[in-house]
PDB file of C-alpha atoms in Angstrom:
ATOM      1  CA  MET A   1      58.996  68.590 -53.984  1.00 55.00           C
ATOM      2  CA  ALA A   2      57.703  72.102 -54.543  1.00 66.00           C
ATOM      3  CA  LEU A   3      54.591  73.203 -52.712  1.00 72.00           C
ATOM      4  CA  ASN A   4      52.004  75.256 -54.509  1.00 84.00           C
ATOM      5  CA  LYS A   5      50.859  78.471 -52.847  1.00 83.00           C
ATOM      6  CA  GLN A   6      47.553  77.036 -51.587  1.00 84.00           C
ATOM      7  CA  THR A   7      49.230  73.968 -50.043  1.00 88.00           C
ATOM      8  CA  LEU A   8      51.893  76.100 -48.386  1.00 91.00           C
ATOM      9  CA  THR A   9      49.251  78.458 -46.984  1.00 91.00           C
ATOM     10  CA  TYR A  10      47.289  75.485 -45.586  1.00 92.00           C
ATOM     11  CA  LYS A  11      50.418  74.059 -43.927  1.00 94.00           C
ATOM     12  CA  VAL A  12      51.445  77.402 -42.425  1.00 95.00           C
ATOM     13  CA  VAL A  13      47.939  78.066 -41.042  1.00 96.00           C
ATOM     14  CA  VAL A  14      47.542  74.571 -39.583  1.00 96.00           C
ATOM     15  CA  SER A  15      51.052  74.842 -38.099  1.00 97.00           C
ATOM     16  CA  ALA A  16      50.221  78.174 -36.467  1.00 97.00           C
ATOM     17  CA  VAL A  17      47.007  76.785 -34.972  1.00 97.00           C
ATOM     18  CA  LEU A  18      48.766  73.670 -33.650  1.00 97.00           C
ATOM     19  CA  ILE A  19      51.634  75.724 -32.186  1.00 97.00           C
ATOM     20  CA  ALA A  20      49.160  78.046 -30.447  1.00 96.00           C
ATOM     21  CA  LEU A  21      47.209  75.058 -29.109  1.00 95.00           C
ATOM     22  CA  GLY A  22      50.404  73.331 -27.950  1.00 94.00           C
ATOM     23  CA  VAL A  23      51.681  76.394 -26.112  1.00 94.00           C
ATOM     24  CA  GLY A  24      48.245  77.297 -24.748  1.00 91.00           C
ATOM     25  CA  LEU A  25      47.680  73.872 -23.180  1.00 89.00           C
ATOM     26  CA  ALA A  26      51.214  73.592 -21.748  1.00 81.00           C
ATOM     27  CA  PRO A  27      50.686  75.280 -18.356  1.00 77.00           C
ATOM     28  CA  PHE A  28      47.662  73.135 -17.568  1.00 81.00           C
ATOM     29  CA  ILE A  29      48.584  69.565 -18.505  1.00 76.00           C
ATOM     30  CA  TYR A  30      52.037  68.312 -17.496  1.00 73.00           C
ATOM     31  CA  ILE A  31      53.615  65.677 -15.277  1.00 75.00           C
ATOM     32  CA  PRO A  32      56.780  66.724 -13.365  1.00 74.00           C
ATOM     33  CA  PHE A  33      59.412  63.987 -12.962  1.00 67.00           C
ATOM     34  CA  LEU A  34      63.015  64.514 -11.839  1.00 65.00           C
ATOM     35  CA  THR A  35      64.177  67.479 -13.941  1.00 64.00           C
ATOM     36  CA  ALA A  36      61.773  66.830 -16.830  1.00 66.00           C
ATOM     37  CA  LYS A  37      58.128  67.739 -17.421  1.00 69.00           C
ATOM     38  CA  ALA A  38      56.070  65.252 -19.414  1.00 75.00           C
ATOM     39  CA  TYR A  39      53.457  66.981 -21.499  1.00 84.00           C
ATOM     40  CA  PRO A  40      50.713  64.851 -23.160  1.00 88.00           C
ATOM     41  CA  GLY A  41      49.485  67.885 -25.137  1.00 90.00           C
ATOM     42  CA  GLN A  42      52.732  67.899 -27.126  1.00 92.00           C
ATOM     43  CA  HIS A  43      52.201  64.290 -28.152  1.00 95.00           C
ATOM     44  CA  MET A  44      48.621  64.998 -29.166  1.00 96.00           C
ATOM     45  CA  ILE A  45      49.909  67.852 -31.347  1.00 97.00           C
ATOM     46  CA  ASN A  46      52.654  65.592 -32.759  1.00 97.00           C
ATOM     47  CA  ALA A  47      50.081  62.960 -33.701  1.00 97.00           C
ATOM     48  CA  ILE A  48      47.852  65.481 -35.466  1.00 98.00           C
ATOM     49  CA  ALA A  49      50.699  67.365 -37.161  1.00 98.00           C
ATOM     50  CA  GLY A  50      52.439  64.220 -38.373  1.00 97.00           C
ATOM     51  CA  VAL A  51      49.285  62.949 -40.071  1.00 97.00           C
ATOM     52  CA  LEU A  52      48.023  66.259 -41.458  1.00 96.00           C
ATOM     53  CA  LEU A  53      51.327  67.878 -42.442  1.00 97.00           C
ATOM     54  CA  GLY A  54      54.074  65.254 -42.638  1.00 96.00           C
ATOM     55  CA  PRO A  55      57.337  64.550 -40.818  1.00 97.00           C
ATOM     56  CA  LEU A  56      59.260  67.783 -41.401  1.00 97.00           C
ATOM     57  CA  TRP A  57      56.369  70.064 -40.516  1.00 97.00           C
ATOM     58  CA  ALA A  58      55.586  67.978 -37.409  1.00 97.00           C
ATOM     59  CA  ALA A  59      59.222  68.194 -36.287  1.00 97.00           C
ATOM     60  CA  PHE A  60      59.185  71.949 -36.967  1.00 98.00           C
ATOM     61  CA  ILE A  61      56.014  72.403 -34.893  1.00 98.00           C
ATOM     62  CA  ALA A  62      57.474  70.376 -31.991  1.00 96.00           C
ATOM     63  CA  THR A  63      60.641  72.489 -32.141  1.00 96.00           C
ATOM     64  CA  ILE A  64      58.765  75.805 -32.059  1.00 97.00           C
ATOM     65  CA  ILE A  65      56.508  74.648 -29.213  1.00 96.00           C
ATOM     66  CA  GLY A  66      59.608  73.507 -27.296  1.00 94.00           C
ATOM     67  CA  ILE A  67      61.340  76.860 -27.826  1.00 95.00           C
ATOM     68  CA  ILE A  68      58.288  78.846 -26.699  1.00 95.00           C
ATOM     69  CA  ARG A  69      57.638  76.600 -23.683  1.00 92.00           C
ATOM     70  CA  ASN A  70      61.259  76.959 -22.590  1.00 91.00           C
ATOM     71  CA  ALA A  71      61.185  80.730 -23.122  1.00 94.00           C
ATOM     72  CA  LEU A  72      58.058  80.965 -20.954  1.00 92.00           C
ATOM     73  CA  GLY A  73      59.572  78.756 -18.247  1.00 88.00           C
ATOM     74  CA  ILE A  74      56.982  76.001 -18.669  1.00 84.00           C
ATOM     75  CA  GLY A  75      59.242  73.562 -20.497  1.00 81.00           C
ATOM     76  CA  THR A  76      62.615  71.904 -20.104  1.00 84.00           C
ATOM     77  CA  ILE A  77      65.428  71.002 -22.461  1.00 86.00           C
ATOM     78  CA  TYR A  78      63.816  67.552 -22.706  1.00 85.00           C
ATOM     79  CA  ALA A  79      60.979  69.081 -24.740  1.00 87.00           C
ATOM     80  CA  PHE A  80      63.218  68.763 -27.793  1.00 92.00           C
ATOM     81  CA  PRO A  81      64.277  65.091 -27.708  1.00 92.00           C
ATOM     82  CA  GLY A  82      60.862  64.249 -26.239  1.00 88.00           C
ATOM     83  CA  GLY A  83      58.832  66.003 -28.935  1.00 91.00           C
ATOM     84  CA  ILE A  84      60.679  66.170 -32.237  1.00 95.00           C
ATOM     85  CA  PRO A  85      61.203  62.422 -32.896  1.00 96.00           C
ATOM     86  CA  GLY A  86      57.556  61.611 -32.089  1.00 96.00           C
ATOM     87  CA  GLY A  87      56.139  64.002 -34.671  1.00 96.00           C
ATOM     88  CA  PHE A  88      58.717  62.932 -37.236  1.00 98.00           C
ATOM     89  CA  ILE A  89      57.918  59.215 -36.804  1.00 98.00           C
ATOM     90  CA  VAL A  90      54.164  59.867 -37.100  1.00 98.00           C
ATOM     91  CA  GLY A  91      54.825  61.784 -40.315  1.00 97.00           C
ATOM     92  CA  ILE A  92      56.901  58.912 -41.744  1.00 98.00           C
ATOM     93  CA  PHE A  93      54.244  56.331 -40.869  1.00 98.00           C
ATOM     94  CA  SER A  94      51.457  58.523 -42.263  1.00 97.00           C
ATOM     95  CA  TYR A  95      53.397  58.814 -45.528  1.00 96.00           C
ATOM     96  CA  ILE A  96      53.745  55.013 -45.668  1.00 97.00           C
ATOM     97  CA  LEU A  97      50.070  54.437 -44.814  1.00 96.00           C
ATOM     98  CA  LYS A  98      49.003  57.006 -47.398  1.00 95.00           C
ATOM     99  CA  LYS A  99      50.783  54.908 -50.043  1.00 95.00           C
ATOM    100  CA  ILE A 100      49.645  51.500 -48.789  1.00 96.00           C
ATOM    101  CA  LYS A 101      46.177  52.048 -47.297  1.00 95.00           C
ATOM    102  CA  PRO A 102      45.066  55.713 -47.431  1.00 90.00           C
ATOM    103  CA  LYS A 103      41.769  55.179 -45.590  1.00 92.00           C
ATOM    104  CA  THR A 104      43.664  54.252 -42.419  1.00 93.00           C
ATOM    105  CA  ILE A 105      46.147  57.138 -42.346  1.00 95.00           C
ATOM    106  CA  GLU A 106      44.984  58.383 -38.930  1.00 96.00           C
ATOM    107  CA  TYR A 107      46.352  55.189 -37.349  1.00 97.00           C
ATOM    108  CA  ALA A 108      49.830  56.628 -37.894  1.00 97.00           C
ATOM    109  CA  ALA A 109      49.077  58.843 -34.867  1.00 97.00           C
ATOM    110  CA  LEU A 110      49.443  55.778 -32.657  1.00 97.00           C
ATOM    111  CA  THR A 111      53.123  55.418 -33.654  1.00 97.00           C
ATOM    112  CA  GLU A 112      54.055  58.619 -31.806  1.00 97.00           C
ATOM    113  CA  PRO A 113      55.334  56.725 -28.720  1.00 96.00           C
ATOM    114  CA  ILE A 114      57.918  54.943 -30.899  1.00 97.00           C
ATOM    115  CA  GLY A 115      59.574  58.256 -31.663  1.00 96.00           C
ATOM    116  CA  THR A 116      59.054  59.793 -28.247  1.00 95.00           C
ATOM    117  CA  VAL A 117      59.733  56.892 -25.899  1.00 95.00           C
ATOM    118  CA  ILE A 118      62.309  54.809 -27.720  1.00 96.00           C
ATOM    119  CA  ILE A 119      64.160  57.456 -29.730  1.00 96.00           C
ATOM    120  CA  GLY A 120      63.483  60.590 -27.657  1.00 94.00           C
ATOM    121  CA  GLY A 121      63.862  58.895 -24.285  1.00 91.00           C
ATOM    122  CA  THR A 122      67.116  57.265 -25.307  1.00 92.00           C
ATOM    123  CA  LEU A 123      68.485  60.549 -26.691  1.00 92.00           C
ATOM    124  CA  SER A 124      67.459  62.300 -23.466  1.00 89.00           C
ATOM    125  CA  VAL A 125      69.290  59.845 -21.239  1.00 88.00           C
ATOM    126  CA  TYR A 126      72.436  59.196 -23.260  1.00 89.00           C
ATOM    127  CA  VAL A 127      72.969  62.482 -25.122  1.00 86.00           C
ATOM    128  CA  VAL A 128      71.091  65.441 -23.606  1.00 85.00           C
ATOM    129  CA  ALA A 129      71.453  64.648 -19.880  1.00 82.00           C
ATOM    130  CA  PRO A 130      75.245  64.112 -20.033  1.00 84.00           C
ATOM    131  CA  LEU A 131      75.692  67.241 -22.173  1.00 80.00           C
ATOM    132  CA  ILE A 132      73.915  69.446 -19.639  1.00 83.00           C
ATOM    133  CA  GLY A 133      75.291  67.606 -16.591  1.00 81.00           C
ATOM    134  CA  ASP A 134      71.901  66.365 -15.398  1.00 77.00           C
ATOM    135  CA  LEU A 135      72.962  63.513 -13.123  1.00 75.00           C
ATOM    136  CA  LYS A 136      69.374  62.758 -12.071  1.00 75.00           C
ATOM    137  CA  VAL A 137      68.434  61.715 -15.620  1.00 74.00           C
ATOM    138  CA  SER A 138      71.796  60.467 -16.896  1.00 73.00           C
ATOM    139  CA  GLY A 139      71.612  56.663 -16.999  1.00 76.00           C
ATOM    140  CA  ALA A 140      67.939  56.490 -15.931  1.00 81.00           C
ATOM    141  CA  LEU A 141      66.674  54.948 -19.182  1.00 86.00           C
ATOM    142  CA  ILE A 142      63.775  52.849 -17.863  1.00 89.00           C
ATOM    143  CA  PRO A 143      62.319  55.634 -15.655  1.00 86.00           C
ATOM    144  CA  ILE A 144      62.583  58.124 -18.538  1.00 85.00           C
ATOM    145  CA  TRP A 145      60.979  55.658 -20.955  1.00 90.00           C
ATOM    146  CA  PHE A 146      58.199  55.187 -18.395  1.00 89.00           C
ATOM    147  CA  LEU A 147      57.743  58.949 -17.971  1.00 86.00           C
ATOM    148  CA  PHE A 148      57.753  59.588 -21.715  1.00 89.00           C
ATOM    149  CA  GLY A 149      55.354  56.641 -22.150  1.00 93.00           C
ATOM    150  CA  ILE A 150      52.781  57.878 -19.634  1.00 89.00           C
ATOM    151  CA  SER A 151      52.836  61.185 -21.480  1.00 89.00           C
ATOM    152  CA  SER A 152      53.113  59.961 -25.058  1.00 94.00           C
ATOM    153  CA  ILE A 153      50.604  57.107 -25.094  1.00 94.00           C
ATOM    154  CA  PRO A 154      47.565  59.099 -23.868  1.00 92.00           C
ATOM    155  CA  GLY A 155      48.586  62.089 -25.998  1.00 94.00           C
ATOM    156  CA  SER A 156      48.815  60.013 -29.158  1.00 96.00           C
ATOM    157  CA  ILE A 157      45.481  58.310 -28.422  1.00 96.00           C
ATOM    158  CA  ILE A 158      43.797  61.697 -27.939  1.00 95.00           C
ATOM    159  CA  GLY A 159      45.389  62.890 -31.190  1.00 96.00           C
ATOM    160  CA  PHE A 160      44.117  59.754 -32.939  1.00 98.00           C
ATOM    161  CA  PHE A 161      40.544  60.385 -31.776  1.00 97.00           C
ATOM    162  CA  ILE A 162      40.738  64.038 -32.817  1.00 96.00           C
ATOM    163  CA  LEU A 163      41.880  62.914 -36.281  1.00 97.00           C
ATOM    164  CA  LYS A 164      38.959  60.442 -36.434  1.00 96.00           C
ATOM    165  CA  VAL A 165      36.533  63.259 -35.572  1.00 95.00           C
ATOM    166  CA  LEU A 166      38.124  65.586 -38.146  1.00 94.00           C
ATOM    167  CA  LYS A 167      37.849  62.852 -40.776  1.00 92.00           C
ATOM    168  CA  TYR A 168      34.179  62.234 -39.921  1.00 91.00           C
ATOM    169  CA  VAL A 169      33.327  65.953 -39.994  1.00 90.00           C
ATOM    170  CA  TYR A 170      35.194  66.422 -43.274  1.00 87.00           C
ATOM    171  CA  LYS A 171      33.292  63.527 -44.879  1.00 82.00           C
ATOM    172  CA  ARG A 172      29.946  64.888 -43.676  1.00 79.00           C
ATOM    173  CA  THR A 173      30.595  68.420 -44.901  1.00 80.00           C
ATOM    174  CA  THR A 174      31.930  67.373 -48.315  1.00 73.00           C
ATOM    175  CA  LEU A 175      29.019  65.038 -49.054  1.00 64.00           C
ATOM    176  CA  LYS A 176      26.431  67.828 -48.927  1.00 58.00           C
TER     177      LYS A 176
END
């Protein structure tokens, strides 16, 4: 599917804003656990990006935020399996909701924990941790799911409410 110039510009600008917001919030809101840092701001960004931009753009945004956070020393390798699947799943669900019931598309934001906790947490424990030799995380599925859950659930709820506000503001400004 080819993007027209205006759509591409919109997606690039929104991506840049979300990346800046994700990196800017990172030093202030995180939960340290074992060798990982849970970051609800990433899940909020995933929820917003998945709904507004789709699965590939949301995964791209999560990847860039993860790279920058790691480069700045405020992230861990778990930023990648913990962030990318969440944004991707939200994007998939928003695509489905857009086809089935477009007025409820923002509810796709609440599916972010499926990608983060179940997919990302499992990848972290059984793929990433053994690859990097992290014995603290390797095999600790339930604690990692819990950690990713206490980060992902509030983040996705905040993202959902931000999307509701954006929808309300958009409706008010376009009706005038």
